[in-house]
Structures are given as C-alpha cells and as structure tokens.
Short mmCIF file of C-alpha atoms and ligand atoms in Angstrom, two decimals:
data_model
loop_
_atom_site.label_atom_id
_atom_site.label_comp_id
_atom_site.label_asym_id
_atom_site.label_seq_id
_atom_site.Cartn_x
_atom_site.Cartn_y
_atom_site.Cartn_z
CA MET A 3 -43.28 -38.68 83.22
CA ARG A 4 -40.96 -39.09 80.56
CA LEU A 5 -37.39 -37.52 82.19
CA ILE A 6 -34.48 -36.84 81.54
CA LEU A 7 -31.37 -36.93 85.41
CA LEU A 8 -29.02 -34.24 83.80
CA GLY A 9 -25.33 -33.24 85.32
CA PRO A 10 -21.93 -33.77 86.14
CA PRO A 11 -20.74 -37.18 88.23
CA GLY A 12 -20.79 -37.50 91.00
CA ALA A 13 -24.10 -34.54 91.30
CA GLY A 14 -26.63 -37.17 92.53
CA LYS A 15 -28.34 -38.73 89.54
CA GLY A 16 -27.73 -42.14 91.46
CA THR A 17 -29.27 -41.59 94.12
CA GLN A 18 -32.39 -39.04 93.61
CA ALA A 19 -33.43 -41.91 90.45
CA SER A 20 -33.80 -44.08 93.09
CA GLY A 21 -36.10 -41.68 95.13
CA ILE A 22 -38.29 -40.79 91.64
CA VAL A 23 -38.38 -44.91 90.57
CA ASP A 24 -40.13 -45.57 93.24
CA ARG A 25 -42.48 -42.35 93.08
CA TYR A 26 -43.51 -42.09 89.85
CA LYS A 27 -43.06 -45.69 88.87
CA VAL A 28 -40.55 -45.35 85.94
CA PRO A 29 -37.93 -47.70 84.61
CA HIS A 30 -34.49 -46.17 85.22
CA ILE A 31 -32.01 -46.70 82.50
CA SER A 32 -28.90 -45.29 82.93
CA THR A 33 -26.20 -46.54 80.65
CA GLY A 34 -23.19 -45.82 83.04
CA ASP A 35 -25.70 -49.43 84.33
CA ILE A 36 -25.58 -50.93 81.57
CA PHE A 37 -22.68 -50.03 80.59
CA ARG A 38 -20.73 -51.62 84.36
CA LYS A 39 -23.35 -54.81 84.50
CA ASN A 40 -21.67 -56.18 80.36
CA ILE A 41 -18.29 -55.18 81.68
CA LYS A 42 -19.22 -57.16 84.60
CA GLU A 43 -20.00 -59.77 82.19
CA ASN A 44 -17.18 -59.73 80.11
CA THR A 45 -19.28 -58.87 76.73
CA GLU A 46 -17.81 -57.58 73.16
CA LEU A 47 -19.98 -54.36 74.47
CA GLY A 48 -18.77 -54.70 78.09
CA ARG A 49 -14.58 -54.80 76.43
CA LYS A 50 -15.16 -52.26 74.55
CA ALA A 51 -16.54 -49.26 76.48
CA LYS A 52 -14.26 -50.05 79.62
CA GLU A 53 -11.69 -48.39 77.06
CA TYR A 54 -13.35 -45.09 77.35
CA MET A 55 -14.55 -45.84 81.19
CA ASP A 56 -11.35 -46.18 82.67
CA LYS A 57 -9.68 -43.20 81.15
CA GLY A 58 -13.46 -40.99 81.99
CA LEU A 59 -13.76 -40.91 78.23
CA LEU A 60 -17.12 -41.02 76.74
CA VAL A 61 -18.02 -44.12 74.92
CA PRO A 62 -18.84 -43.35 71.54
CA ASP A 63 -22.42 -41.63 70.46
CA GLU A 64 -23.08 -45.02 68.15
CA LEU A 65 -22.52 -48.55 70.98
CA VAL A 66 -24.57 -45.74 73.03
CA VAL A 67 -27.80 -44.82 71.62
CA ALA A 68 -28.08 -48.58 69.96
CA ILE A 69 -28.59 -49.58 73.42
CA VAL A 70 -30.60 -47.06 74.37
CA GLU A 71 -33.12 -46.97 71.67
CA ASP A 72 -33.50 -50.78 71.90
CA ARG A 73 -34.04 -50.28 76.31
CA LEU A 74 -36.21 -47.56 75.69
CA LYS A 75 -38.86 -49.87 73.05
CA GLU A 76 -38.71 -52.80 75.26
CA ALA A 77 -39.93 -50.15 78.42
CA ASP A 78 -42.44 -49.35 75.90
CA ALA A 79 -40.87 -44.76 76.04
CA SER A 80 -44.91 -43.86 76.16
CA GLU A 81 -45.10 -45.35 79.65
CA GLY A 82 -42.53 -43.70 80.64
CA PHE A 83 -39.02 -43.80 81.78
CA LEU A 84 -35.97 -41.96 83.81
CA LEU A 85 -32.60 -41.63 81.58
CA ASP A 86 -30.11 -41.59 84.09
CA GLY A 87 -26.94 -40.20 82.34
CA PHE A 88 -27.20 -39.83 78.85
CA PRO A 89 -27.96 -37.86 76.24
CA ARG A 90 -24.13 -36.62 77.08
CA THR A 91 -23.82 -34.73 73.85
CA GLU A 92 -25.73 -33.57 70.85
CA ASN A 93 -25.38 -35.50 68.89
CA GLN A 94 -27.13 -38.46 71.66
CA ALA A 95 -30.08 -35.40 72.76
CA GLN A 96 -30.53 -35.39 68.70
CA ALA A 97 -30.86 -39.36 68.07
CA LEU A 98 -33.18 -39.21 71.26
CA ASP A 99 -35.50 -36.69 69.92
CA THR A 100 -35.74 -38.30 66.77
CA ALA A 101 -35.93 -42.53 68.41
CA LEU A 102 -39.18 -40.45 70.77
CA GLU A 103 -39.95 -39.02 67.78
CA LYS A 104 -40.58 -42.43 65.99
CA MET A 105 -42.67 -44.21 68.75
CA ASP A 106 -44.11 -41.03 68.87
CA THR A 107 -44.05 -39.48 71.89
CA LYS A 108 -41.34 -36.90 73.68
CA LEU A 109 -39.79 -35.57 76.82
CA ASP A 110 -41.68 -34.78 80.06
CA LYS A 111 -38.84 -32.80 81.78
CA VAL A 112 -35.22 -32.29 81.78
CA ILE A 113 -34.17 -33.01 85.77
CA ASN A 114 -30.91 -30.53 86.04
CA ILE A 115 -28.90 -31.15 89.25
CA GLU A 116 -26.19 -28.59 90.09
CA VAL A 117 -23.84 -29.04 92.16
CA ASP A 118 -20.46 -26.87 91.66
CA LYS A 119 -17.74 -28.17 90.69
CA SER A 120 -14.84 -28.06 93.70
CA ILE A 121 -17.76 -30.63 95.82
CA LEU A 122 -17.78 -32.68 93.46
CA VAL A 123 -14.46 -34.84 93.50
CA GLY A 124 -15.29 -35.36 96.36
CA ARG A 125 -18.21 -36.72 96.28
CA ALA A 126 -17.76 -39.84 93.77
CA VAL A 127 -14.24 -40.69 95.20
CA GLY A 128 -15.90 -41.01 98.67
CA ARG A 129 -18.71 -42.94 96.70
CA ARG A 130 -19.76 -47.00 98.39
CA ILE A 131 -21.42 -49.26 95.94
CA CYS A 132 -23.06 -52.86 97.39
CA LYS A 133 -21.89 -55.30 95.44
CA ASN A 134 -25.10 -56.88 95.61
CA CYS A 135 -28.05 -54.31 95.23
CA GLY A 136 -26.02 -51.17 93.77
CA ALA A 137 -27.23 -49.57 97.10
CA THR A 138 -25.27 -45.84 96.92
CA TYR A 139 -23.62 -45.24 100.11
CA HIS A 140 -20.03 -41.90 100.96
CA ILE A 141 -18.04 -42.46 103.74
CA GLU A 142 -18.86 -39.09 104.78
CA PHE A 143 -22.36 -38.39 103.02
CA ASN A 144 -24.22 -41.17 103.98
CA LYS A 145 -22.35 -43.74 105.52
CA PRO A 146 -23.77 -47.13 105.54
CA LYS A 147 -25.01 -47.94 110.18
CA GLN A 148 -21.80 -50.55 109.11
CA GLU A 149 -19.00 -50.14 108.03
CA GLY A 150 -18.51 -51.25 104.19
CA ILE A 151 -22.09 -53.29 105.07
CA CYS A 152 -25.06 -52.28 103.10
CA ASP A 153 -27.56 -51.03 105.12
CA LEU A 154 -30.67 -52.87 103.10
CA CYS A 155 -28.98 -55.87 102.42
CA GLN A 156 -25.58 -56.61 104.36
CA GLY A 157 -23.90 -56.94 100.50
CA GLU A 158 -19.91 -56.53 101.03
CA LEU A 159 -19.03 -51.46 99.37
CA PHE A 160 -16.30 -51.29 97.16
CA GLN A 161 -15.70 -48.68 95.59
CA ARG A 162 -15.76 -47.92 91.46
CA SER A 163 -13.15 -48.06 89.33
CA ASP A 164 -13.87 -45.56 87.51
CA ASP A 165 -13.88 -42.89 91.19
CA THR A 166 -10.27 -41.79 91.24
CA GLU A 167 -9.26 -38.64 91.75
CA GLU A 168 -7.33 -38.59 88.73
CA THR A 169 -10.08 -40.33 86.36
CA VAL A 170 -12.80 -38.12 88.16
CA SER A 171 -11.47 -35.22 87.48
CA LYS A 172 -11.82 -35.73 83.91
CA ARG A 173 -14.70 -36.81 83.82
CA ILE A 174 -16.17 -33.63 85.00
CA GLU A 175 -13.79 -31.92 82.58
CA VAL A 176 -15.52 -34.44 80.27
CA TYR A 177 -19.14 -32.82 81.28
CA LEU A 178 -17.66 -29.73 80.68
CA ASN A 179 -17.30 -29.64 77.29
CA GLU A 180 -19.14 -31.52 76.07
CA THR A 181 -22.01 -32.24 78.23
CA GLN A 182 -23.63 -29.19 79.75
CA PRO A 183 -24.08 -27.84 76.21
CA LEU A 184 -27.71 -30.38 76.83
CA ILE A 185 -28.12 -27.44 79.10
CA ASP A 186 -29.27 -24.69 76.74
CA TYR A 187 -30.35 -27.43 73.74
CA TYR A 188 -33.46 -28.33 76.32
CA THR A 189 -33.69 -24.69 77.67
CA LYS A 190 -35.04 -23.53 74.49
CA LYS A 191 -37.38 -26.85 73.77
CA ASP A 192 -38.68 -25.07 77.31
CA ILE A 193 -38.34 -28.57 79.58
CA LEU A 194 -35.18 -27.88 82.19
CA VAL A 195 -35.69 -27.93 85.74
CA THR A 196 -32.62 -26.44 87.78
CA ILE A 197 -32.61 -28.18 91.50
CA ASP A 198 -30.02 -27.31 93.38
CA GLY A 199 -28.07 -30.81 94.28
CA GLN A 200 -26.27 -29.17 97.64
CA GLN A 201 -28.66 -29.86 99.73
CA ASP A 202 -29.70 -32.61 101.66
CA ILE A 203 -30.77 -36.24 100.07
CA ASN A 204 -34.15 -35.54 100.37
CA LYS A 205 -34.57 -31.90 100.41
CA VAL A 206 -33.41 -32.53 96.68
CA LEU A 207 -35.75 -35.16 96.38
CA GLU A 208 -38.22 -32.76 97.38
CA ASP A 209 -37.68 -30.21 95.12
CA ILE A 210 -37.44 -31.92 92.57
CA VAL A 211 -41.25 -33.60 93.36
CA SER A 212 -42.02 -30.03 93.40
CA ALA A 213 -40.85 -29.54 89.80
CA LEU A 214 -42.22 -32.29 88.39
CA GLY A 215 -45.73 -31.89 90.04
CA SER A 216 -48.05 -35.71 91.82
CA GLU A 217 -48.93 -36.56 87.91
CA LYS A 218 -47.53 -40.10 87.33
P1 LIG B 9 -22.28 -43.24 85.23
O1 LIG B 9 -21.79 -44.12 86.06
O2 LIG B 9 -23.79 -42.48 83.71
O3 LIG B 9 -21.94 -41.51 85.98
P2 LIG B 9 -21.18 -40.53 86.28
O4 LIG B 9 -22.44 -39.73 85.53
O5 LIG B 9 -20.61 -39.74 86.21
O6 LIG B 9 -21.96 -39.94 87.34
P3 LIG B 9 -22.07 -40.78 88.55
O7 LIG B 9 -22.65 -41.90 88.26
O8 LIG B 9 -20.52 -40.69 88.66
O9 LIG B 9 -22.11 -39.35 89.77
P4 LIG B 9 -23.89 -39.04 90.07
O10 LIG B 9 -24.41 -38.29 89.69
O11 LIG B 9 -24.90 -40.23 89.91
O12 LIG B 9 -24.72 -39.42 91.19
P5 LIG B 9 -24.42 -40.06 93.05
O13 LIG B 9 -26.22 -40.20 92.88
O14 LIG B 9 -23.87 -41.66 92.53
O15 LIG B 9 -21.12 -42.86 83.71
C1 LIG B 9 -20.16 -43.38 83.99
C2 LIG B 9 -19.07 -43.65 82.64
O16 LIG B 9 -19.76 -44.64 81.93
C3 LIG B 9 -19.02 -42.79 82.03
O17 LIG B 9 -17.42 -41.82 82.41
C4 LIG B 9 -18.24 -42.65 80.71
O18 LIG B 9 -17.80 -42.96 80.39
C5 LIG B 9 -19.74 -43.99 80.63
N1 LIG B 9 -20.89 -43.82 80.17
C6 LIG B 9 -22.52 -43.74 80.38
N2 LIG B 9 -23.13 -42.85 80.00
C7 LIG B 9 -22.30 -42.58 78.46
C8 LIG B 9 -23.28 -42.57 77.71
N3 LIG B 9 -24.58 -41.19 77.39
N4 LIG B 9 -22.36 -41.71 76.87
C9 LIG B 9 -20.99 -41.61 76.30
N5 LIG B 9 -20.62 -42.34 77.15
C10 LIG B 9 -21.40 -42.93 78.27
O19 LIG B 9 -24.00 -39.78 94.34
C11 LIG B 9 -22.51 -39.52 93.87
C12 LIG B 9 -22.20 -39.72 95.65
O20 LIG B 9 -22.62 -38.62 96.40
C13 LIG B 9 -22.32 -40.73 96.16
O21 LIG B 9 -20.92 -41.63 97.39
C14 LIG B 9 -24.17 -40.40 97.12
O22 LIG B 9 -23.72 -40.63 98.21
C15 LIG B 9 -23.64 -39.23 97.50
N6 LIG B 9 -24.23 -38.48 97.58
C16 LIG B 9 -25.18 -37.47 96.95
N7 LIG B 9 -25.93 -37.27 97.17
C17 LIG B 9 -25.70 -35.82 97.84
C18 LIG B 9 -26.05 -34.96 98.74
N8 LIG B 9 -27.16 -34.17 98.45
N9 LIG B 9 -25.43 -34.77 99.62
C19 LIG B 9 -24.36 -34.57 99.96
N10 LIG B 9 -23.63 -36.02 99.02
C20 LIG B 9 -24.29 -37.03 97.82
ZN1 LIG B 10 -27.30 -53.62 99.18
#
C-alpha cells in the first residue's frame, strides 16, 4: 500500500500511523520526525528547519521535497509506504506525483483524518512523547499507566516545544491556508477517504482499515 495521512495538527496522524504500519508492514515516513531527529543531532538541515518549526510555519518546499524523494528511493516506493505530514502544499503534492511517476508507481489512498478545530489545540497541548521510543500519549485522552513514564519502555515523557497554545494555533491556521486545499486535489484523483478522527483511537484505526481493505 502506498499511502498518505492527511489532517490538521493534533488530528491523530502519528497515533494512527503506528497502527497502520503494524497492519500493512510499510515504512513510516514522517517529515516532522525527520526534522526533529535532525534538530536533536544539530545538523544543518535541523538548524534551518527549527527556525520555521518554532514559529509554527512550514519548512520551505525545496528542503522537504528533496528529503522525501531520498527516503522514497531508499524504501523502494513501489513496495509501499506511509507518508505522514507530507505533502503539505500543492507544490509538494505535485513534486510527489512526479517522483512516483519516475519510480513507475503511484498512490493507492490518501487518508484524511477529520477533527473539529475546537478540539485540536487541547489534543496537541496535552500530548506527551517518550524520549526513548517516541510513543505518543495524552495527559487526558491516552494516559500512561504511571505519570510521565512510557508504558512500553519506561522512558521519560516530554512535551514538544511547538506544542504551546500559541504555536499550535498558528500551525492550525497554516494548515487551513496551505494544506487543506489538498483535500480537493486528492478528491479529484478519486483516492481520498475521509475518516472521523473524533472517535476512540481504536475505532479510528478500525475505520481506516475498513476503508483500506485487507490487501497488503
Ligand atoms: P508534524 O510533526 O507533522 O506535526 P503536525 O502535522 O502539526 O501534526 P502533529 O504531530 O501535531 O499531530 P498528529 O496528527 O500526528 O497527532 P498525534 O497522533 O500526535 O510537523 C511539525 C512541524 O514540522 C510543522 O509545523 C512544520 O514546521 C514542519 N513540517 C513537517 N512536515 C512538513 C512538510 N511536509 N512541509 C513543511 N514543513 C513541514 O495526536 C495528538 C494528541 O492527541 C496525542 O496526545 C494523542 O495521544 C491524542 N489523540 C490522538 N488520537 C486521539 C483520539 N482519537 N482521541 C483522543 N485523543 C487522541
Ligand atoms: Zn517509550
């Protein structure tokens, strides 16, 4: 399966990605995770990306597209992938189409996770992530068994620096202006499925799996 996860900040893309990659055995390519890894390692890309991410703005297309093209080649795109957080602009979507064409393959489905704007800020601000394994929790909706500690690996939980109320609001505004038009873009290609992201986490995954079918 060659898939895209689309949705606003806090919609549950990262949360659902782990269930999808388990089920369909495809590599998870998250541009946000790639940038955060580069920031942690203090690479040149990380330093450039941080300037934009801290303000809730998109990293320029030319930086993002090159990274994704490399990752798709590395993963052998025709064997399947799950893109999470990419594309985010029409330019990126067109660049992806061109890259896949060159690799003689194409997208199967775009999963659009829909969540009301009023819920998104609380989701992102309450999010906690494991320093060690990257598992995602929420202080209210998806609590770890022990406060501040990961259930899976006992790692310490932390809050992303762009998960403040102010930056999340900016990220939502940027999503509405720059990324939401992709819903139309993929509807026209007849590959968009919209999923209600305001249900229980497991029910959202169930709906995604039934929309995708059992095919690998
Ligand atoms: P990125 O890392 O992609 O962040 P995002 O799109 O803002 O999405 P989030 O990670 O905030 O949310 P999510 O949908 O994954 O939600 P999650 O599952 O964690 O991007 C960060 C930045 O990097 C961007 O702002 C930009 O600067 C840059 N960037 C990245 N890609 C780029 C690109 N292509 N082009 C340019 N710039 C780019 O869930 C959120 C919380 O809600 C969690 O606590 C979770 O436990 C909880 N939750 C999840 N599902 C449910 C549910 N069903 N019910 C209740 N709670 C739930
Ligand atoms: Zn962990």
